[in-house]
Backbone as ProteinMPNN parsed JSONL, in Angstrom:
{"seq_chain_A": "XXXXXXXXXXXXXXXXXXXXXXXXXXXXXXXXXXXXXXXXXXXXXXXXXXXXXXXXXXXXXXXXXXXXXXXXXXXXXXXXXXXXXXXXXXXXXXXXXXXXXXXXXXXXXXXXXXXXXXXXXX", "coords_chain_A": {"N_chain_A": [[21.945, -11.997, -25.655], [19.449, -10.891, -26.197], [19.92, -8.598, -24.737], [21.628, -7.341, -25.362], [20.038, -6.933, -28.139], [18.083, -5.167, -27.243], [19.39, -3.022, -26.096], [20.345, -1.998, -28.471], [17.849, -1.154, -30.175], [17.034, 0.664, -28.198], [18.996, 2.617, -28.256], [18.458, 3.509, -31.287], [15.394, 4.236, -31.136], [16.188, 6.007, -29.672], [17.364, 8.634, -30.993], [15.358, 8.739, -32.859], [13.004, 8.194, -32.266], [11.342, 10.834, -30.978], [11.625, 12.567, -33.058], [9.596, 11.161, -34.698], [7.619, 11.213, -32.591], [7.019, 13.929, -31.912], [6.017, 14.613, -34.868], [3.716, 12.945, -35.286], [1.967, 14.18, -33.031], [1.551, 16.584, -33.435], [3.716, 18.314, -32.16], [6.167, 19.932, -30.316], [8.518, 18.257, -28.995], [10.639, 18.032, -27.966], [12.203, 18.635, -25.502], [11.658, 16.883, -24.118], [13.112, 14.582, -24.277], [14.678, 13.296, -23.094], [13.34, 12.182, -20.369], [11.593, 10.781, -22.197], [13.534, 8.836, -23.019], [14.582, 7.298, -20.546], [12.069, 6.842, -19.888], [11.838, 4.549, -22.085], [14.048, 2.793, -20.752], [12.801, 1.755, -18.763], [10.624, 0.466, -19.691], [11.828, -1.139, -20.986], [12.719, -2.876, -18.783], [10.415, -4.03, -17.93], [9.29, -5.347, -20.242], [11.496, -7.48, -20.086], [10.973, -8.542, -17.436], [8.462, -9.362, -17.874], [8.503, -11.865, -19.033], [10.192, -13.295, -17.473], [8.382, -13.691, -15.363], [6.646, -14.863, -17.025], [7.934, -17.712, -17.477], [7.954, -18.159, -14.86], [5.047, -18.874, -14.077], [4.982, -21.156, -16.191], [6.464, -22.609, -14.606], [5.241, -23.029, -12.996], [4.918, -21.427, -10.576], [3.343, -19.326, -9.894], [2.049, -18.111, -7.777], [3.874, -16.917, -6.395], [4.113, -14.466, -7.613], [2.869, -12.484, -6.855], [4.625, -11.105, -5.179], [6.548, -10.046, -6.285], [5.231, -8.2, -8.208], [3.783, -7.127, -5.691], [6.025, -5.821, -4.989], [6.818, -4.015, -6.644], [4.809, -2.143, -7.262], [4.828, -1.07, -4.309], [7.225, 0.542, -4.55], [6.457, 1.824, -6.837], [4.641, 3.506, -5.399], [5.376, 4.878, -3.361], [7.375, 6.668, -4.318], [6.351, 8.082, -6.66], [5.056, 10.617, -5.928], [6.768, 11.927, -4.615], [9.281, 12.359, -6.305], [7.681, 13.246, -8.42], [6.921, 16.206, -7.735], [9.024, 17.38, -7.268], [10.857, 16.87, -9.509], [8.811, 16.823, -11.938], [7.977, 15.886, -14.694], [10.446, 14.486, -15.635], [10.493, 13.269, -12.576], [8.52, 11.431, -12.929], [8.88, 9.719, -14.948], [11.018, 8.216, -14.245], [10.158, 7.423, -11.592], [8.806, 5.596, -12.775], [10.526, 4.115, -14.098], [12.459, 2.726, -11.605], [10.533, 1.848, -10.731], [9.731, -0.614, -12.245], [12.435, -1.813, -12.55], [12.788, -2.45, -9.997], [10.205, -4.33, -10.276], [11.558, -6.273, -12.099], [14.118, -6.99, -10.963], [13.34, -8.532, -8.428], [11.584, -10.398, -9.258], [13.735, -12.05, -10.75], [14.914, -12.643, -8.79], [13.168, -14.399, -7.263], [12.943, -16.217, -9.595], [15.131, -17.509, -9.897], [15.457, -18.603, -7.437], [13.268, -20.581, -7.381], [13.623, -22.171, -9.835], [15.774, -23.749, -8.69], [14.338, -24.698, -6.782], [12.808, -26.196, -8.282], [14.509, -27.98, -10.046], [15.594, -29.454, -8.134], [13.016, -31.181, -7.321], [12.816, -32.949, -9.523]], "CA_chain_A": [[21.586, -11.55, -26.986], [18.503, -10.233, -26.082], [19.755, -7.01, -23.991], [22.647, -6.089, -26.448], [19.292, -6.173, -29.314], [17.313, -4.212, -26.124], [20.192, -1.717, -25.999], [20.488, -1.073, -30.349], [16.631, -0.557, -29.799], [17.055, 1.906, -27.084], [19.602, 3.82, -28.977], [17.736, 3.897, -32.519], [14.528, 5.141, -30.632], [16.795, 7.915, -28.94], [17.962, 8.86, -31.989], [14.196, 8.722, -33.677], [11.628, 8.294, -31.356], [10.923, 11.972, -30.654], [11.092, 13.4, -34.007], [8.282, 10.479, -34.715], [6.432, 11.688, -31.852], [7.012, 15.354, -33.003], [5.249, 14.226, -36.141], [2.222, 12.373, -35.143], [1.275, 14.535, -31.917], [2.104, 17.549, -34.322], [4.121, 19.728, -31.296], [7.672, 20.009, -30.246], [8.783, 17.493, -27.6], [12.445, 17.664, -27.975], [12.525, 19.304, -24.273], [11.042, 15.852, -23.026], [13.864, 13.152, -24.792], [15.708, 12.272, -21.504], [12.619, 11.294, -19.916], [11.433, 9.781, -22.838], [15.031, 7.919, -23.346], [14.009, 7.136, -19.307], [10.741, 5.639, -19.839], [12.157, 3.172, -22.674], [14.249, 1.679, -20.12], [11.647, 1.259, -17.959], [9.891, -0.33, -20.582], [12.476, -2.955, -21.194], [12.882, -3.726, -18.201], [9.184, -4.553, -17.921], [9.578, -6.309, -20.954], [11.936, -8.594, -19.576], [10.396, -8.908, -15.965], [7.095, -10.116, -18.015], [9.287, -12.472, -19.499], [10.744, -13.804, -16.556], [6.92, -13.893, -15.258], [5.482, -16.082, -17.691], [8.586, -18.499, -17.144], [7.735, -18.482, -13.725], [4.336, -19.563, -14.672], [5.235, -22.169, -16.721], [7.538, -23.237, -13.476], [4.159, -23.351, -11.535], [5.393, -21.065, -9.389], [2.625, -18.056, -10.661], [1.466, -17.268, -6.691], [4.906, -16.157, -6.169], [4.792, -13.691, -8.397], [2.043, -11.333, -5.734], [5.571, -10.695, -4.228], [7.464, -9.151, -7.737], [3.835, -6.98, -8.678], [3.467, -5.908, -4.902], [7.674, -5.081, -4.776], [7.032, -2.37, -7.752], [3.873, -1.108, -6.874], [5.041, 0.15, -3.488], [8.098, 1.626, -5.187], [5.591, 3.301, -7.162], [3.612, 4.368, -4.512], [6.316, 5.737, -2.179], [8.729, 7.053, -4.996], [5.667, 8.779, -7.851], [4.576, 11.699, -4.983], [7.99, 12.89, -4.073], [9.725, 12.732, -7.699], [7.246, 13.97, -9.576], [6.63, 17.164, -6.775], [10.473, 17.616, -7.403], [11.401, 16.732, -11.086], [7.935, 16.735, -12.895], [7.527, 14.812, -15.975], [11.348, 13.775, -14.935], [10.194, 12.101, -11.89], [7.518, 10.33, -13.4], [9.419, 8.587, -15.6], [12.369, 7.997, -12.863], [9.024, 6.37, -10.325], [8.357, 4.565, -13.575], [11.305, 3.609, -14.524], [12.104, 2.306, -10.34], [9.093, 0.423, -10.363], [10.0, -1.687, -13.303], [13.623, -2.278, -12.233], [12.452, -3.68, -8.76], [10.074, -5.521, -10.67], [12.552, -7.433, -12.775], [14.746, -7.618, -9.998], [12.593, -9.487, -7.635], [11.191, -11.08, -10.287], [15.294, -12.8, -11.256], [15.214, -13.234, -7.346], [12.141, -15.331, -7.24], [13.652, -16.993, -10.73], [16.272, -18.279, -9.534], [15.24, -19.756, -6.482], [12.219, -21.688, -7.793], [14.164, -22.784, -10.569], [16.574, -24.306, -7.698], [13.511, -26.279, -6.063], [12.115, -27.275, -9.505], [15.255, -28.633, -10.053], [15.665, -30.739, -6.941], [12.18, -31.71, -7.212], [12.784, -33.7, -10.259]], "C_chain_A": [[20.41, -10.571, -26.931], [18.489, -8.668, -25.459], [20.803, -6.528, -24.638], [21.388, -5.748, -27.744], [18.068, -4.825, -28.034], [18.022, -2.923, -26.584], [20.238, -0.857, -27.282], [19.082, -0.65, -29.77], [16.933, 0.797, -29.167], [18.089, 3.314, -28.161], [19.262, 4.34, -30.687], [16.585, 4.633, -32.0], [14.803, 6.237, -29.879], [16.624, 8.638, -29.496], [16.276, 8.973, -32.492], [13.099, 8.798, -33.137], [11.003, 9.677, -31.262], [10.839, 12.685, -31.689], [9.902, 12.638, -34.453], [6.915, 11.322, -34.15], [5.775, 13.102, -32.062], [5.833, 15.168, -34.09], [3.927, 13.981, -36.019], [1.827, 13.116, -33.857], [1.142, 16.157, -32.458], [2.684, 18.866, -33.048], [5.549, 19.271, -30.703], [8.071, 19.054, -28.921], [10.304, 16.742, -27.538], [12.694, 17.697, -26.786], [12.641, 17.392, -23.211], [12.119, 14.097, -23.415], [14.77, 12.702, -23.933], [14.25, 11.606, -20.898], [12.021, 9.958, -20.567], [12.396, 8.666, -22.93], [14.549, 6.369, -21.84], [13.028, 5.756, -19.126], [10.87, 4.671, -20.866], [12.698, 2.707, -21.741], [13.7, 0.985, -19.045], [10.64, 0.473, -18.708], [10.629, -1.53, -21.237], [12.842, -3.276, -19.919], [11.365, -4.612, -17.223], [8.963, -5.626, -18.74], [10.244, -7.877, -20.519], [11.481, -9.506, -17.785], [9.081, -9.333, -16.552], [7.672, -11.546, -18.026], [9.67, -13.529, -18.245], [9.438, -14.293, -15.697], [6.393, -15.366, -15.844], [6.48, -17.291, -17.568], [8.081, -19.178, -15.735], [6.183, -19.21, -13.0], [4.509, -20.693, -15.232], [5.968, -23.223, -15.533], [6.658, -23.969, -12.15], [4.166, -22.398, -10.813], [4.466, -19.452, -9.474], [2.158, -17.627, -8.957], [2.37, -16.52, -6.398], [5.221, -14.642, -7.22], [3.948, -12.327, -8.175], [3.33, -10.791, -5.352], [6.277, -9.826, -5.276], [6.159, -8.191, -8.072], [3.816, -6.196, -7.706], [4.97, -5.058, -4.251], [7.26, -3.299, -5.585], [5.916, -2.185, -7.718], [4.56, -0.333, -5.262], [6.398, 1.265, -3.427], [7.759, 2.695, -5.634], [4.932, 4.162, -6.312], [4.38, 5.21, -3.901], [7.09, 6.794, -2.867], [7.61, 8.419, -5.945], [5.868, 10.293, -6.879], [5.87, 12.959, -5.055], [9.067, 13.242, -5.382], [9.228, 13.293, -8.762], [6.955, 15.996, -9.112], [8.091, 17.789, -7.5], [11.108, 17.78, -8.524], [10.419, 17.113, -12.204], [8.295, 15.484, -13.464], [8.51, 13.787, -15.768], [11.3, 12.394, -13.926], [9.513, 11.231, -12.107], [8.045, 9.304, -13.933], [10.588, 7.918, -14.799], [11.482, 6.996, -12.385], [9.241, 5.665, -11.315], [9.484, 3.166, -13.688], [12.342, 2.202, -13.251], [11.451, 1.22, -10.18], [9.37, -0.315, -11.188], [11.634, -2.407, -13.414], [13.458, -2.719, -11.315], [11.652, -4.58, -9.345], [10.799, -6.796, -11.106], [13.313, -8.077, -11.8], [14.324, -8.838, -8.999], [12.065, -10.594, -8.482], [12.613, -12.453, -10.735], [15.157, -13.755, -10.067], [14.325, -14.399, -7.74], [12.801, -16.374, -8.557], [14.271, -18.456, -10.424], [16.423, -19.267, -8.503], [14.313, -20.734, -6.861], [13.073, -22.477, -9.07], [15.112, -24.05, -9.887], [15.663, -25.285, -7.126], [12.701, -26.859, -7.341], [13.084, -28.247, -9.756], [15.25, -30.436, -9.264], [14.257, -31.563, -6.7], [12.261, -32.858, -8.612], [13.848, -35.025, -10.359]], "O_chain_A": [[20.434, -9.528, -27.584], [17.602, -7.819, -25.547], [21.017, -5.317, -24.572], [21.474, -4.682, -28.354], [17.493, -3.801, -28.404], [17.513, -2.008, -27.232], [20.203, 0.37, -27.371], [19.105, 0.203, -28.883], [17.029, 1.858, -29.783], [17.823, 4.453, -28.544], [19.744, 5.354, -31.191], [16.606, 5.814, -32.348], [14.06, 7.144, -29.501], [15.881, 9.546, -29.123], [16.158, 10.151, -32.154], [12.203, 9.517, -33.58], [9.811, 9.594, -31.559], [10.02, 13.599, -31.597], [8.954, 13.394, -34.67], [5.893, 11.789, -34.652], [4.603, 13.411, -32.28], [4.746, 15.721, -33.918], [3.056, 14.673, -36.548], [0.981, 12.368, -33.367], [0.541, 16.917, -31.699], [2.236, 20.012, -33.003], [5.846, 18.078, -30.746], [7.736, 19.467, -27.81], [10.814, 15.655, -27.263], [13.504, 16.819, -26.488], [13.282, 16.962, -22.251], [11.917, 12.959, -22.991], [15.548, 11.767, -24.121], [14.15, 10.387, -21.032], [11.896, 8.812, -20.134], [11.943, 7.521, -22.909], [14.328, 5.166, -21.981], [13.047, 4.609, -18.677], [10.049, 3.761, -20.751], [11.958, 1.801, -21.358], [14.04, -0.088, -18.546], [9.817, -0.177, -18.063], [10.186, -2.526, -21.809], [13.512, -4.308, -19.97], [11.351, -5.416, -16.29], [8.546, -6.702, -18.31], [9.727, -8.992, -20.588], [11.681, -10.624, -17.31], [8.351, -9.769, -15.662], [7.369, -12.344, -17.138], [9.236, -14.676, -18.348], [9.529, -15.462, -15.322], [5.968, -16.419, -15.37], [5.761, -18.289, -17.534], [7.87, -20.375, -15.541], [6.079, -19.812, -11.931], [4.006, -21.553, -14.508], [5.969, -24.449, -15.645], [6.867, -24.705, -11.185], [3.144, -22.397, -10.127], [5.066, -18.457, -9.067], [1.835, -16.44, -8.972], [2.052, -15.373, -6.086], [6.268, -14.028, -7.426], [4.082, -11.324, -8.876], [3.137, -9.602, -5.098], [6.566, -8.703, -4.863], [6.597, -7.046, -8.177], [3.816, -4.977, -7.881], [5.057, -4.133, -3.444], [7.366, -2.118, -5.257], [5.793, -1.774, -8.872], [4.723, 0.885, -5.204], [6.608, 2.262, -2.736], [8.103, 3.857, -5.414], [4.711, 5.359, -6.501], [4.038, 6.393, -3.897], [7.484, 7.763, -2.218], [8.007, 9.584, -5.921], [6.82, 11.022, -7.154], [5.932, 14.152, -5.35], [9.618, 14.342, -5.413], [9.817, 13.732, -9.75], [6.832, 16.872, -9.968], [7.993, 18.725, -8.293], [11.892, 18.718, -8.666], [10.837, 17.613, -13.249], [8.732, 14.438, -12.983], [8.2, 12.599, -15.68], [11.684, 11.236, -14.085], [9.719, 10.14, -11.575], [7.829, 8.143, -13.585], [10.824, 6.756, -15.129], [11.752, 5.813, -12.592], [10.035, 4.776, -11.009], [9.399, 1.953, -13.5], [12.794, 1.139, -13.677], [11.653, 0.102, -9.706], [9.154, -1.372, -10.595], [11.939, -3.316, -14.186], [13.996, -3.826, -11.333], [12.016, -5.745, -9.184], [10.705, -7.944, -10.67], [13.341, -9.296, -11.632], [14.946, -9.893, -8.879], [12.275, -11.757, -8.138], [12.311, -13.623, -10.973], [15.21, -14.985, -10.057], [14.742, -15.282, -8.49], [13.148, -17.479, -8.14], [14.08, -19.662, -10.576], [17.098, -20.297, -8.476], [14.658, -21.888, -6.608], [12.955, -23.699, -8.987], [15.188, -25.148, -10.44], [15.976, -26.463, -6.954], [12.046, -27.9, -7.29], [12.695, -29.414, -9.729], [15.073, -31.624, -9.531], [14.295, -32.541, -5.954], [11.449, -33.768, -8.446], [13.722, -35.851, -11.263]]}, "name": "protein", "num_of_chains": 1, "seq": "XXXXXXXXXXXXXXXXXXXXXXXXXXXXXXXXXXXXXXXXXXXXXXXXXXXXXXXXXXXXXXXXXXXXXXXXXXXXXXXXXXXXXXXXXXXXXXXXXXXXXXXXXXXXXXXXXXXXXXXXXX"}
């Protein structure tokens, strides 16, 4: 439920987001609505990798979660340099967007297994 209301989101702020921004930054940034489009889904899937975080917290399991922060930082680190050199503003939001999809990912990983020894521990 939560990533089909993610997805309406995503496609109402396609659709709106940039004439907004247009508005309140008062200058034309139509050129920039793929990246922008970009960096929303990098922003839900941060959303949901917090999400999955504070579960994992609640699970106890909060040291494990040095391993999902230092996954998508060295995505960022390795990935920002060479995509943004290459794409600009593009790559930025690409690294961004990278780094917050390995987060989540690792983040499920880790999930799923601690959930598996919380389990059996009870």
């Amino acid at each position: 439920m939560l990533v089909i209301i993610s997805f309406l989101i995503l496609a109402v702020v396609s659709v709106i987001g940039v004439p907004i921004l247009n508005v309140v930054y008062s200058t034309n940034l139509n050129k920039f609505i793929f990246a922008f489009i970009i960096l929303m889904v990098g922003g839900i899937a941060s959303t949901f990798a917090t999400v999955c975080d504070n579960i994992l917290t609640v699970l106890r399991k909060q040291k494990l979660l040095v391993i999902s922060f230092a996954s998508g930082f060295c995505v960022s680190y390795f990935s920002a340099n060479p995509l943004v050199e290459h794409y600009g503003i593009y790559g930025a939001s690409i690294s961004f967007t990278l780094s917050m999809l390995t987060w989540l990912l690792v983040s499920l990983i880790i999930y799923f297994s601690a959930k598996d020894s919380y389990k059996e521990k009870k």
